[in-house]
Tab-separated table of C-alpha atoms and ligand atoms in Angstrom:
chain	number	residue	atom	x	y	z
I	475	MET	CA	-126.171	-54.037	-69.145
I	476	SER	CA	-127.886	-56.848	-67.296
I	477	LYS	CA	-129.681	-59.577	-69.219
I	478	THR	CA	-133.419	-60.215	-68.960
I	479	ASP	CA	-134.384	-62.770	-66.302
I	480	ASN	CA	-135.772	-65.742	-68.155
I	481	ILE	CA	-134.342	-68.447	-65.849
I	482	TYR	CA	-137.747	-70.010	-65.109
I	483	ASN	CA	-139.515	-69.421	-68.426
I	484	GLN	CA	-139.340	-73.041	-69.592
I	485	PRO	CA	-140.892	-75.963	-67.693
I	486	LEU	CA	-138.280	-77.680	-65.534
I	487	GLU	CA	-138.618	-81.400	-64.683
I	488	GLN	CA	-137.549	-80.574	-61.128
I	489	VAL	CA	-137.175	-77.110	-59.651
I	490	GLY	CA	-134.075	-77.060	-57.466
I	491	GLY	CA	-133.549	-74.739	-54.523
I	492	PHE	CA	-132.634	-71.183	-55.470
I	493	THR	CA	-128.875	-70.390	-55.408
I	494	PHE	CA	-126.987	-67.225	-56.219
I	495	ASP	CA	-124.890	-68.816	-59.018
I	496	GLU	CA	-123.408	-67.454	-62.279
I	497	GLN	CA	-126.717	-67.806	-64.103
I	498	VAL	CA	-128.480	-65.649	-61.474
I	499	VAL	CA	-125.607	-63.119	-61.430
I	500	GLN	CA	-126.069	-62.489	-65.167
I	501	VAL	CA	-129.718	-61.446	-64.785
I	502	PHE	CA	-129.652	-60.205	-61.147
I	503	PRO	CA	-130.329	-56.447	-61.657
I	504	ASP	CA	-133.304	-57.213	-63.909
I	505	MET	CA	-134.557	-60.004	-61.607
I	506	ILE	CA	-134.544	-57.943	-58.414
I	507	LYS	CA	-136.118	-54.855	-59.962
I	508	ARG	CA	-138.957	-56.973	-61.496
I	509	SER	CA	-139.498	-59.099	-58.363
I	510	VAL	CA	-139.161	-56.719	-55.408
I	511	PRO	CA	-141.621	-53.808	-55.428
I	512	GLY	CA	-139.941	-50.705	-54.121
I	513	TYR	CA	-136.363	-51.996	-54.611
I	514	GLU	CA	-135.192	-48.920	-56.480
I	515	GLN	CA	-136.848	-46.579	-53.983
I	516	ILE	CA	-135.066	-48.378	-51.154
I	517	ILE	CA	-131.727	-48.244	-52.950
I	518	GLN	CA	-132.127	-44.490	-53.552
I	519	THR	CA	-133.062	-43.869	-49.899
I	520	ILE	CA	-129.961	-45.680	-48.646
I	521	GLU	CA	-128.016	-42.832	-50.165
I	522	MET	CA	-130.060	-40.281	-48.135
I	523	ILE	CA	-129.792	-42.300	-44.931
I	524	THR	CA	-126.024	-42.514	-45.447
I	525	GLU	CA	-125.755	-38.745	-46.034
I	526	ARG	CA	-127.490	-38.084	-42.751
I	527	CYS	CA	-126.177	-40.949	-40.564
I	528	ALA	CA	-122.640	-41.751	-41.636
I	529	VAL	CA	-119.887	-40.212	-39.542
I	530	GLN	CA	-116.274	-39.402	-40.399
I	531	ASN	CA	-113.709	-42.135	-39.727
I	532	SER	CA	-116.237	-44.937	-39.454
I	533	ASN	CA	-117.054	-48.152	-41.335
I	534	LEU	CA	-120.186	-48.836	-43.357
I	535	TYR	CA	-121.258	-52.411	-44.154
I	536	ASP	CA	-123.325	-53.812	-47.037
I	537	LEU	CA	-124.115	-57.405	-45.856
I	538	GLY	CA	-125.271	-59.710	-48.658
I	539	CYS	CA	-124.176	-57.061	-51.216
I	540	SER	CA	-124.888	-59.065	-54.396
I	541	LEU	CA	-123.763	-56.733	-57.165
I	542	GLY	CA	-123.260	-53.757	-54.865
I	543	ALA	CA	-126.333	-51.569	-55.631
I	544	ALA	CA	-126.555	-50.514	-51.993
I	545	THR	CA	-122.787	-50.092	-51.749
I	546	LEU	CA	-122.824	-47.679	-54.682
I	547	SER	CA	-125.713	-45.802	-53.104
I	548	MET	CA	-123.850	-45.551	-49.762
I	549	ARG	CA	-120.700	-44.350	-51.596
I	550	ARG	CA	-122.721	-41.615	-53.265
I	551	GLY	CA	-124.167	-40.617	-49.868
I	552	LEU	CA	-120.710	-40.349	-48.285
I	553	ASN	CA	-119.820	-37.421	-50.486
I	554	ASN	CA	-116.731	-35.854	-49.008
I	555	LYS	CA	-116.802	-37.451	-45.590
I	556	ASN	CA	-113.263	-38.314	-44.565
I	557	GLY	CA	-111.854	-41.532	-43.291
I	558	CYS	CA	-114.813	-43.820	-44.087
I	559	GLN	CA	-114.525	-47.312	-45.454
I	560	ILE	CA	-117.334	-49.392	-47.029
I	561	ILE	CA	-117.134	-53.138	-46.523
I	562	ALA	CA	-119.381	-55.128	-48.911
I	563	VAL	CA	-119.774	-58.783	-48.109
I	564	ASP	CA	-121.409	-61.727	-49.954
I	565	ASN	CA	-120.771	-65.502	-49.801
I	566	SER	CA	-121.509	-66.113	-53.541
I	567	GLU	CA	-118.139	-66.076	-55.376
I	568	ALA	CA	-119.899	-65.294	-58.619
I	569	MET	CA	-121.636	-62.227	-57.076
I	570	VAL	CA	-118.426	-60.955	-55.479
I	571	GLU	CA	-116.427	-61.222	-58.653
I	572	ARG	CA	-118.968	-59.257	-60.676
I	573	CYS	CA	-119.533	-56.811	-57.760
I	574	GLN	CA	-115.831	-55.965	-57.690
I	575	GLN	CA	-115.990	-55.228	-61.438
I	576	TYR	CA	-119.034	-52.889	-60.976
I	577	ILE	CA	-117.567	-51.030	-58.034
I	578	HIS	CA	-114.213	-50.422	-59.707
I	579	ALA	CA	-115.844	-49.232	-62.933
I	580	TYR	CA	-116.831	-45.990	-61.123
I	581	LYS	CA	-114.109	-43.736	-59.906
I	582	SER	CA	-114.420	-42.576	-56.317
I	583	LYS	CA	-112.046	-41.648	-53.510
I	584	GLN	CA	-114.163	-43.478	-50.950
I	585	PRO	CA	-112.569	-46.824	-50.372
I	586	VAL	CA	-114.644	-49.999	-50.811
I	587	SER	CA	-113.564	-53.582	-49.933
I	588	VAL	CA	-115.606	-56.402	-51.462
I	589	ILE	CA	-115.209	-59.564	-49.463
I	590	CYS	CA	-116.357	-63.098	-50.214
I	591	ALA	CA	-117.447	-64.443	-46.808
I	592	ASP	CA	-120.378	-65.604	-44.698
I	593	ILE	CA	-121.803	-62.467	-43.044
I	594	CYS	CA	-122.147	-64.469	-39.832
I	595	ASN	CA	-118.383	-64.768	-39.580
I	596	ILE	CA	-117.213	-61.201	-40.141
I	597	LYS	CA	-116.216	-58.691	-37.486
I	598	ILE	CA	-118.369	-55.602	-37.417
I	599	GLU	CA	-116.726	-52.678	-35.746
I	600	ASN	CA	-116.711	-48.854	-35.569
I	601	ALA	CA	-119.814	-48.799	-37.764
I	602	SER	CA	-122.104	-45.914	-38.509
I	603	VAL	CA	-124.356	-47.488	-41.185
I	604	VAL	CA	-125.074	-51.211	-41.708
I	605	VAL	CA	-127.323	-52.389	-44.541
I	606	LEU	CA	-129.020	-55.788	-44.725
I	607	ASN	CA	-130.973	-55.250	-47.911
I	608	PHE	CA	-133.066	-58.458	-48.419
I	609	THR	CA	-130.358	-60.717	-46.965
I	610	LEU	CA	-131.469	-61.698	-43.447
I	611	GLN	CA	-134.320	-63.708	-44.925
I	612	PHE	CA	-131.809	-66.095	-46.513
I	613	LEU	CA	-130.117	-66.998	-43.139
I	614	THR	CA	-131.539	-69.922	-41.231
I	615	PRO	CA	-133.696	-68.388	-38.460
I	616	GLU	CA	-131.364	-69.586	-35.680
I	617	LYS	CA	-128.568	-67.459	-37.005
I	618	ARG	CA	-130.500	-64.217	-37.215
I	619	LEU	CA	-130.361	-63.032	-33.632
I	620	LYS	CA	-126.569	-63.513	-33.271
I	621	LEU	CA	-125.963	-61.543	-36.492
I	622	LEU	CA	-128.186	-58.621	-35.328
I	623	THR	CA	-126.453	-58.700	-31.888
I	624	ASP	CA	-123.031	-58.525	-33.600
I	625	ILE	CA	-124.328	-55.612	-35.668
I	626	TYR	CA	-125.651	-53.782	-32.535
I	627	ASN	CA	-122.372	-54.324	-30.731
I	628	GLY	CA	-120.330	-53.117	-33.761
I	629	LEU	CA	-122.354	-49.944	-34.279
I	630	LEU	CA	-121.352	-46.592	-32.790
I	631	PRO	CA	-123.946	-44.791	-30.630
I	632	GLY	CA	-126.445	-43.203	-33.063
I	633	GLY	CA	-125.439	-45.654	-35.778
I	634	VAL	CA	-128.200	-47.199	-37.946
I	635	LEU	CA	-129.123	-50.539	-39.410
I	636	VAL	CA	-131.294	-50.634	-42.523
I	637	LEU	CA	-133.101	-53.974	-42.604
I	638	SER	CA	-135.162	-54.664	-45.784
I	639	GLU	CA	-137.113	-57.928	-45.998
I	640	LYS	CA	-140.020	-59.769	-47.489
I	641	PHE	CA	-142.668	-60.092	-44.784
I	642	VAL	CA	-145.483	-62.511	-43.844
I	643	PHE	CA	-148.518	-61.366	-41.815
I	644	ASP	CA	-150.402	-62.932	-38.917
I	645	ASP	CA	-153.759	-61.804	-40.245
I	646	PRO	CA	-154.548	-64.380	-42.990
I	647	VAL	CA	-156.910	-62.117	-44.967
I	648	SER	CA	-154.507	-59.197	-45.430
I	649	HIS	CA	-151.606	-61.624	-45.833
I	650	GLN	CA	-153.361	-63.199	-48.788
I	651	LEU	CA	-154.265	-59.826	-50.403
I	652	LEU	CA	-150.633	-58.492	-50.100
I	653	ILE	CA	-149.288	-61.741	-51.613
I	654	ASP	CA	-151.825	-61.468	-54.480
I	655	LEU	CA	-150.851	-57.806	-55.036
I	656	HIS	CA	-147.200	-58.846	-55.181
I	657	LEU	CA	-148.045	-61.513	-57.804
I	658	ASP	CA	-149.917	-58.887	-59.768
I	659	PHE	CA	-146.821	-56.725	-59.601
I	660	LYS	CA	-144.737	-59.582	-61.013
I	661	ARG	CA	-147.264	-60.159	-63.831
I	662	SER	CA	-147.138	-56.420	-64.609
I	663	GLN	CA	-143.366	-56.787	-64.930
I	664	GLY	CA	-143.834	-59.430	-67.637
I	665	TYR	CA	-143.349	-62.634	-65.611
I	666	SER	CA	-145.575	-65.516	-66.802
I	667	GLU	CA	-147.557	-67.766	-64.478
I	668	LEU	CA	-145.007	-70.599	-65.143
I	669	GLU	CA	-142.049	-68.323	-64.185
I	670	ILE	CA	-143.861	-67.123	-61.091
I	671	SER	CA	-144.691	-70.606	-59.872
I	672	GLN	CA	-141.333	-72.190	-60.604
I	673	LYS	CA	-139.534	-69.290	-58.915
I	674	ARG	CA	-141.839	-69.666	-55.959
I	675	SER	CA	-141.026	-73.361	-55.613
I	676	SER	CA	-137.332	-72.671	-55.869
I	677	LEU	CA	-137.501	-70.215	-52.961
I	678	ASP	CA	-139.388	-72.668	-50.699
I	679	ASN	CA	-137.289	-73.291	-47.594
I	680	VAL	CA	-134.611	-70.946	-48.988
I	681	LEU	CA	-136.222	-67.600	-48.247
I	682	ILE	CA	-137.923	-67.774	-44.826
I	683	ALA	CA	-139.843	-64.559	-44.095
I	684	ASP	CA	-140.791	-63.262	-40.676
I	685	THR	CA	-143.592	-60.887	-39.593
I	686	VAL	CA	-142.764	-57.249	-38.896
I	687	GLU	CA	-143.441	-58.001	-35.207
I	688	GLN	CA	-140.938	-60.933	-35.197
I	689	HIS	CA	-138.375	-58.478	-36.609
I	690	TYR	CA	-139.090	-55.853	-33.889
I	691	GLN	CA	-138.861	-58.512	-31.140
I	692	ARG	CA	-135.513	-59.870	-32.430
I	693	LEU	CA	-134.125	-56.371	-32.960
I	694	GLN	CA	-134.990	-55.531	-29.359
I	695	GLN	CA	-133.452	-58.743	-28.160
I	696	ALA	CA	-130.318	-57.774	-30.021
I	697	GLY	CA	-130.247	-54.401	-28.212
I	698	PHE	CA	-132.041	-52.062	-30.661
I	699	MET	CA	-134.652	-49.931	-28.836
I	700	HIS	CA	-135.530	-47.538	-31.724
I	701	ASN	CA	-137.076	-49.505	-34.594
I	702	ASN	CA	-139.504	-48.327	-37.285
I	703	LEU	CA	-140.782	-49.387	-40.655
I	704	TRP	CA	-139.848	-46.452	-42.988
I	705	TYR	CA	-141.024	-48.126	-46.181
I	706	GLN	CA	-143.535	-50.809	-47.166
I	707	CYS	CA	-145.034	-51.961	-50.538
I	708	PHE	CA	-147.255	-55.032	-50.267
I	709	ASN	CA	-145.254	-57.788	-48.493
I	710	PHE	CA	-141.903	-56.057	-48.856
I	711	GLY	CA	-140.477	-53.370	-46.689
I	712	SER	CA	-137.585	-51.813	-44.841
I	713	ILE	CA	-137.044	-51.119	-41.110
I	714	ILE	CA	-134.638	-48.552	-39.695
I	715	SER	CA	-133.071	-49.353	-36.343
I	716	ILE	CA	-131.020	-46.839	-34.430
I	717	LYS	CA	-128.468	-47.636	-31.625
L	452	LIG	C1	-128.989	-55.536	-53.057
L	452	LIG	N1	-128.420	-56.543	-50.941
L	452	LIG	O1	-129.001	-55.537	-54.363
L	452	LIG	N2	-123.399	-64.512	-46.156
L	452	LIG	C2	-123.148	-63.645	-47.157
L	452	LIG	N3	-124.015	-63.384	-48.145
L	452	LIG	C3	-125.198	-64.111	-48.103
L	452	LIG	C4	-125.472	-65.058	-47.131
L	452	LIG	C5	-124.499	-65.285	-46.132
L	452	LIG	N4	-124.692	-66.149	-45.138
L	452	LIG	N5	-126.678	-65.582	-47.396
L	452	LIG	C6	-127.179	-64.955	-48.540
L	452	LIG	N6	-126.191	-64.136	-48.984
L	452	LIG	C7	-128.588	-56.803	-52.391
L	452	LIG	C8	-129.542	-57.922	-52.592
L	452	LIG	S1	-129.930	-60.639	-52.434
L	452	LIG	C9	-131.587	-60.600	-52.252
L	452	LIG	C10	-129.401	-59.087	-51.730
L	452	LIG	C11	-132.402	-61.311	-53.212
L	452	LIG	C12	-126.307	-63.270	-50.185
L	452	LIG	C13	-126.615	-63.974	-51.463
L	452	LIG	O2	-125.464	-64.521	-52.113
L	452	LIG	C14	-127.206	-62.839	-52.315
L	452	LIG	O3	-126.242	-62.143	-53.127
L	452	LIG	C15	-127.757	-61.858	-51.267
L	452	LIG	O4	-127.369	-62.375	-49.973
L	452	LIG	C16	-129.297	-61.740	-51.245
L	452	LIG	O5	-129.341	-54.586	-52.441
L	452	LIG	O6	-131.860	-61.863	-54.191
L	452	LIG	O7	-133.737	-61.388	-52.985
């Protein structure tokens, strides 16, 4: 059972930049569900996408896997497909350690490797499904195109990338409304104004969101010609890109 996220419920003298450390690992499942509208729906749908798009004898990647929620969903979606391997990668040692415990707590004949590494430095090959579930937004913008190009090159024809992100919007009026609706969502999940504002400061310069159009442009530059938003709730959503 994950603990309740109360990391920012007391006033801090100085709010440091957000990091995925042991304290965050302990509350992570609660934090992400109460902060990202649609998170559970996206995780469930990754199972369906895997069922339809994974092919026998291929690799599946969960990049920025945290505690492996998308990995477990992909593993369920693989059912009895033969010869597949899931590679889950995160560069937070604390996350990887806990993720390994979670993954091995469930019995399955589908092999999963959980690796502690920077997703910019891993080889992606023979892939049928790649998931970047709320991870690209944490890479510095200059690194994003190369990663997407590596993913495109490592995918088999017909292979898919699921790219979930927090978005910003060019139109200032709708941008503000969608942000306000997200804050209402956080309030409805029991976060106080103090928690909301301290978390917001901690994510400044750590989470850099793009517009949906910037994502489409970058995906096209990387080689993906078939891109569509399959899910959106307020300023969060998920794009599917097909090679
Ligand atoms: C989920 N996908 O539950 N290399 C590897 N990992 C990274 C890097 C990097 N360069 N940068 C950040 N991370 C998960 C949720 S959380 C999203 C993903 C969030 C990792 C980081 O350590 C963290 O575990 C994850 O990306 C982002 O479906 O907390 O909003």
